Short mmCIF file of C-alpha atoms in Angstrom, two decimals:
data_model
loop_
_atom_site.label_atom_id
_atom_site.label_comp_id
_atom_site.label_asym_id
_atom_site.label_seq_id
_atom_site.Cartn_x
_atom_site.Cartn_y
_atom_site.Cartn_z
CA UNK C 1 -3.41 -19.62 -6.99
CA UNK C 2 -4.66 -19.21 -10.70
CA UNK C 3 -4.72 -16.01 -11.82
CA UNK C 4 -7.28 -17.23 -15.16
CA UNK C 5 -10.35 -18.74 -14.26
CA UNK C 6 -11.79 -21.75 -15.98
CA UNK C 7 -15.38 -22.22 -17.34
CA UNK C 8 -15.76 -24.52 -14.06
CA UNK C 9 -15.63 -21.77 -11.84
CA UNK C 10 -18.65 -20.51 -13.25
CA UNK C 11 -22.08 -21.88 -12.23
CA UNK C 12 -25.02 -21.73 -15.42
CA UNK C 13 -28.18 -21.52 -13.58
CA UNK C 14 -30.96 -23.36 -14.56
CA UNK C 15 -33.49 -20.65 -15.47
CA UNK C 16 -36.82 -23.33 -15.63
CA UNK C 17 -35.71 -23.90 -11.35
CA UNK C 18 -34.51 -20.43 -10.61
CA UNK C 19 -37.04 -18.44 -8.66
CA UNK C 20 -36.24 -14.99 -9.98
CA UNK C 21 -37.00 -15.85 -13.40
CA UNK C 22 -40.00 -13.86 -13.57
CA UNK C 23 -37.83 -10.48 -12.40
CA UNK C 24 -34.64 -11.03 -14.81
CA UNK C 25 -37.21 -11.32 -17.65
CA UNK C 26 -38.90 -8.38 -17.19
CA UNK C 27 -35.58 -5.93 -15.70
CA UNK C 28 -33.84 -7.24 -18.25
CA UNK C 29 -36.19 -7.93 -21.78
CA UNK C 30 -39.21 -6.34 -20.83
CA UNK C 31 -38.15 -3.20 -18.99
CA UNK C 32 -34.30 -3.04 -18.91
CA UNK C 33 -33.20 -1.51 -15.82
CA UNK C 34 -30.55 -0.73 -13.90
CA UNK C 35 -30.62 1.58 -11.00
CA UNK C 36 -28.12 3.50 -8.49
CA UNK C 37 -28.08 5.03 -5.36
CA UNK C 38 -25.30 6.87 -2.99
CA UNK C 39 -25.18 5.96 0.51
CA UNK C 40 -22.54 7.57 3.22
CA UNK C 41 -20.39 5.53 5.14
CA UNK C 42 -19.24 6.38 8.87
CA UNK C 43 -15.96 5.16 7.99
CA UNK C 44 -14.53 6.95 11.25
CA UNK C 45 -13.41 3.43 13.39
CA UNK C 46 -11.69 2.52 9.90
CA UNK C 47 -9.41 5.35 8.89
CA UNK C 48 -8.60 5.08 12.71
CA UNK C 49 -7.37 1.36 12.36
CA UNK C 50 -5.75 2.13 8.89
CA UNK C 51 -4.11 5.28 10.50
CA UNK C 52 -2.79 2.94 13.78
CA UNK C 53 -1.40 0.03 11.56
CA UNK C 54 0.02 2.04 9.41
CA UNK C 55 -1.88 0.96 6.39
CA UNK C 56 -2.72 2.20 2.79
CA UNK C 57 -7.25 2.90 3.31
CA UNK C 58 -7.72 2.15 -0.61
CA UNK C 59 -7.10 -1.43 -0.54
CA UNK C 60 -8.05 -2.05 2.71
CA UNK C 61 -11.63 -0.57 1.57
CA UNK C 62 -11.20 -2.26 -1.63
CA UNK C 63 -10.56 -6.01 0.37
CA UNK C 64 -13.45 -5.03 2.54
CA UNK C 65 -15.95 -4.44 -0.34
CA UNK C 66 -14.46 -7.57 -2.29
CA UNK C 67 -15.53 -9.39 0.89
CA UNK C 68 -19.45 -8.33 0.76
CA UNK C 69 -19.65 -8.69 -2.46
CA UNK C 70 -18.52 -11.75 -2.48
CA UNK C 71 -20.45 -12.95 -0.08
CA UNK C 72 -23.60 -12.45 -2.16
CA UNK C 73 -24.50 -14.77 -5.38
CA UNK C 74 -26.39 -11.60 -6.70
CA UNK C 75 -23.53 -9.57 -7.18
CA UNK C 76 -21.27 -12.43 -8.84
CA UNK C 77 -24.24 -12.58 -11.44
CA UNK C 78 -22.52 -12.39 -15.40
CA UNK C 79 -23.52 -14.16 -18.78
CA UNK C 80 -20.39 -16.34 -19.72
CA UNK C 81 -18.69 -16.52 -23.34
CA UNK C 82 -21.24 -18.90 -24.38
CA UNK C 83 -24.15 -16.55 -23.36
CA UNK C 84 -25.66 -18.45 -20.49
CA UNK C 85 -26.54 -16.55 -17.34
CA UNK C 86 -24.96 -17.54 -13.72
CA UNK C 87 -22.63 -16.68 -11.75
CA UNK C 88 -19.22 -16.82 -10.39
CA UNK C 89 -17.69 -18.85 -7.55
CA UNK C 90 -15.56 -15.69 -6.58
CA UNK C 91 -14.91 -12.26 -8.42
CA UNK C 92 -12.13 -10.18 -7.88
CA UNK C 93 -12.01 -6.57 -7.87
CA UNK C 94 -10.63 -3.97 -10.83
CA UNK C 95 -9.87 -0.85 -9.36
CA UNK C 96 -8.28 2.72 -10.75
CA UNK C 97 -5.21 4.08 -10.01
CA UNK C 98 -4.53 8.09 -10.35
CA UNK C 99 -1.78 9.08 -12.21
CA UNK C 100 -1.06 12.93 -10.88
CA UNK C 101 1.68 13.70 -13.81
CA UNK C 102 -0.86 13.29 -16.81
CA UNK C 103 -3.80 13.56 -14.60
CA UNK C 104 -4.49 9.91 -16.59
CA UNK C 105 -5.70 6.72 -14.36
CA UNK C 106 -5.35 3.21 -15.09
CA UNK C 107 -7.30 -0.18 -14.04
CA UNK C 108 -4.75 -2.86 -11.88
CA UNK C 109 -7.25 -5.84 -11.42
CA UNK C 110 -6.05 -7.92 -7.89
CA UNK C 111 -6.82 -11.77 -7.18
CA UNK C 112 -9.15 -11.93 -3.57
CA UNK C 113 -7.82 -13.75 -0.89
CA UNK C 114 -10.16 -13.58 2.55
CA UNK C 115 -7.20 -13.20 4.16
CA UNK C 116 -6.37 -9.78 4.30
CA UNK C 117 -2.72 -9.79 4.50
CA UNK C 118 -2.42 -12.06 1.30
CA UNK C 119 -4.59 -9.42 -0.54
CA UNK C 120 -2.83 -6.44 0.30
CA UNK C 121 0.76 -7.88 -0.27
CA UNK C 122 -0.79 -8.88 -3.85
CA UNK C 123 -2.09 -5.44 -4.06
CA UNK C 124 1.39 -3.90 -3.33
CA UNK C 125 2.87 -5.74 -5.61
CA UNK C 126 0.38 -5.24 -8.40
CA UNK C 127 0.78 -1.18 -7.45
CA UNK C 128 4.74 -1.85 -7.10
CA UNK C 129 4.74 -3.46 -10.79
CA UNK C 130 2.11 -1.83 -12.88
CA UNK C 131 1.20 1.48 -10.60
CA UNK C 132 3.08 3.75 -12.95
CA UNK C 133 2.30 2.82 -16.09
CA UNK C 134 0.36 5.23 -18.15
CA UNK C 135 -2.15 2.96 -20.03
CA UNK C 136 -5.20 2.40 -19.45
CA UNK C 137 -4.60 -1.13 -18.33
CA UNK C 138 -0.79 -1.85 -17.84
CA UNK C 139 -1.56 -5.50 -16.21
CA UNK C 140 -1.86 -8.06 -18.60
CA UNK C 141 -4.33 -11.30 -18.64
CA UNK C 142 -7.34 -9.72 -17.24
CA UNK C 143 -9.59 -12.64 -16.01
CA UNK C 144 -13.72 -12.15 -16.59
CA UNK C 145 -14.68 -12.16 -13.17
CA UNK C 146 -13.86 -9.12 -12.07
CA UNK C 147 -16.39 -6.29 -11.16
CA UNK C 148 -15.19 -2.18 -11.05
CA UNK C 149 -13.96 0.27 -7.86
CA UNK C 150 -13.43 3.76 -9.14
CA UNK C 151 -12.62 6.49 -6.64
CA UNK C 152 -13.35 10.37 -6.71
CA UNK C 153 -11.14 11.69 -3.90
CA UNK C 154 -11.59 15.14 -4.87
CA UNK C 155 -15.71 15.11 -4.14
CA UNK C 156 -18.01 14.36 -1.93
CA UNK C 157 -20.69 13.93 -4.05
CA UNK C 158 -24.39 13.34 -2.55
CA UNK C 159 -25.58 11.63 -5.80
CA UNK C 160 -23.93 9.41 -8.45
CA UNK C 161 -24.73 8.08 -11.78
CA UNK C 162 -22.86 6.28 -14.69
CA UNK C 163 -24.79 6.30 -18.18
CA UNK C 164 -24.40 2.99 -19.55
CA UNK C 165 -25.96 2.61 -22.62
CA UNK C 166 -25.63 -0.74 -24.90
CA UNK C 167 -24.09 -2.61 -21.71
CA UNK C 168 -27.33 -4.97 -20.90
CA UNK C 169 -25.23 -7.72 -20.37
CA UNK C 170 -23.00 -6.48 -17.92
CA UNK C 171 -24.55 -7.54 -14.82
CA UNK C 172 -22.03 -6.98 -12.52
CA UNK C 173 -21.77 -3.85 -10.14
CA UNK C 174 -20.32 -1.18 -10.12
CA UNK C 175 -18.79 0.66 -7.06
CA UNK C 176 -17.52 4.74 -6.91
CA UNK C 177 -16.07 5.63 -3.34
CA UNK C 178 -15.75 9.86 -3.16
CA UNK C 179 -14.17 12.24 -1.07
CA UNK C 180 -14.11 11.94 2.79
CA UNK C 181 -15.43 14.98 4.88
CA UNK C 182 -15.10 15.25 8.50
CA UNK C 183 -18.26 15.72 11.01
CA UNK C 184 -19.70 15.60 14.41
CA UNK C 185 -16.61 14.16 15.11
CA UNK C 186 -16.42 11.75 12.86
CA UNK C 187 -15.08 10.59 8.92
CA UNK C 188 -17.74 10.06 6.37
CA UNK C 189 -17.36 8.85 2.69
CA UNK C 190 -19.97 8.93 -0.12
CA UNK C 191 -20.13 5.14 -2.01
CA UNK C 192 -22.60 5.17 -5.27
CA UNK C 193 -23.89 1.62 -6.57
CA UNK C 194 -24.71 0.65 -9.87
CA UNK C 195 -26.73 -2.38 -9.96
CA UNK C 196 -28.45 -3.94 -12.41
CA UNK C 197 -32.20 -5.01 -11.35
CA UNK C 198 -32.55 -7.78 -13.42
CA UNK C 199 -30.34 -9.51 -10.60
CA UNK C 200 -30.59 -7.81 -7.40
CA UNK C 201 -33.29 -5.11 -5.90
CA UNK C 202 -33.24 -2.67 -2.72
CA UNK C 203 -33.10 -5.73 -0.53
CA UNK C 204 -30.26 -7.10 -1.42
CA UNK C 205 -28.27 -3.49 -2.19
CA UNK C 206 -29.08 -3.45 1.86
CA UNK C 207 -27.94 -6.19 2.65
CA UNK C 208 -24.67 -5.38 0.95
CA UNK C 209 -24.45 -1.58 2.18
CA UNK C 210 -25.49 -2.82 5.52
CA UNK C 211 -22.50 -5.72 5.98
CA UNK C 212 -19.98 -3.17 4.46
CA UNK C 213 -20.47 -0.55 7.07
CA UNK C 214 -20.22 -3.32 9.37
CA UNK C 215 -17.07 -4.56 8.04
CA UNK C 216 -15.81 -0.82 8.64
CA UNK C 217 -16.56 -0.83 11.98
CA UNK C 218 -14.84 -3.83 12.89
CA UNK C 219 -11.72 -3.64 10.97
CA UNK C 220 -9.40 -3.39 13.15
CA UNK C 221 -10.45 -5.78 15.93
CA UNK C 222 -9.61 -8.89 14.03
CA UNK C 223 -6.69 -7.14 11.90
CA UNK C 224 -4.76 -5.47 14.94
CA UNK C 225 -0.92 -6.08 14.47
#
């Protein structure tokens, strides 16, 4: 597997054929907006499956959410080094590690695999190697198409914003997962999106919010050991 991606990898779009022309022009020259919301997940049938195969949840939530987003072009959407708008074949995630010493964190970026036991031996590994290095980004050659999974263990937050001011070409989303609380007899976790609209609207956060929860739910029926 490369770990770098080339320039063919990325797909320019041709902005004269693409129909959402008219909305990235105006969410993101006109009226440049981004927007967020916080959804809870019932991730009860999930922590169950983690619990009974004796798994780590963080990158089995991370492998989940790599598989949504991957599965839609709107959240693969970047400008490349040459400035043109499209999108990536596959992105891979960047996620934060805690460091409860220095009370510090650091990013450990992980190549996607669909196949779950491929990513999460690469994720050990990456944790194994880099994990315990205090900087804040102790594994080298960081490719560009990755896209950010932060995690607030300590609250369960009902809403969730990130101020990001002089970042209107980062089109990529952003993902914070929060602290999970326990009712009715189930386990619930906050998620909060950051999206930019210039490349995706309410529909399609749906559509990925929607396919994640169903991914949760069905964990463990194709991953039992």
């Amino acid at each position: 597997m490369r770990w770098n991606l080339c320039m063919a990898d990325f797909i320019v779009i041709d902005k004269k054929e693409w129909k959402r022309r008219e909305y990235f022009e105006h969410y993101y020259r006109q009226v440049s907006c981004r927007f967020s919301l916080t959804v809870e997940l019932d991730v009860t049938r999930l922590v169950r499956s983690v619990k009974k195969q004796e798994l780590m949840f963080f990158p089995v939530f991370i492998h989940l959410l790599s598989r949504i987003v991957n599965r839609h072009e709107e959240f693969r959407m970047a400008f490349n080094r040459s400035g043109e708008l499209g999108y990536w074949q596959q992105v891979w995630p960047e996620y934060t590690v805690f460091h409860s010493q220095s009370k510090s964190f650091s990013t450990i970026w992980t190549p996607f695999s669909e196949n779950f036991d491929e990513f999460y031996l690469n994720y050990v590994r990456d944790w194994e190697k880099y994990g315990e290095i205090e900087i804040f980004a102790p594994k080298p050659d960081r490719p560009e198409n990755v896209f950010n999974i932060s995690c607030l263990p300590w609250v369960n937050f009902t809403s969730f914003n990130l101020e990001l001011p002089h970042s209107d070409d980062y089109l990529l989303p952003i993902f914070t997962l929060g602290k999970f609380v326990e009712k009715n007899g189930g386990t619930f976790a906050p998620l909060a999106l950051q999206l930019h609209h210039a490349v995706c609207d309410g529909f399609h956060a749906a559509l990925l919010i929607d396919g994640l929860q169903e991914l949760c739910n069905g964990f463990g029926e194709k991953n039992e050991r």
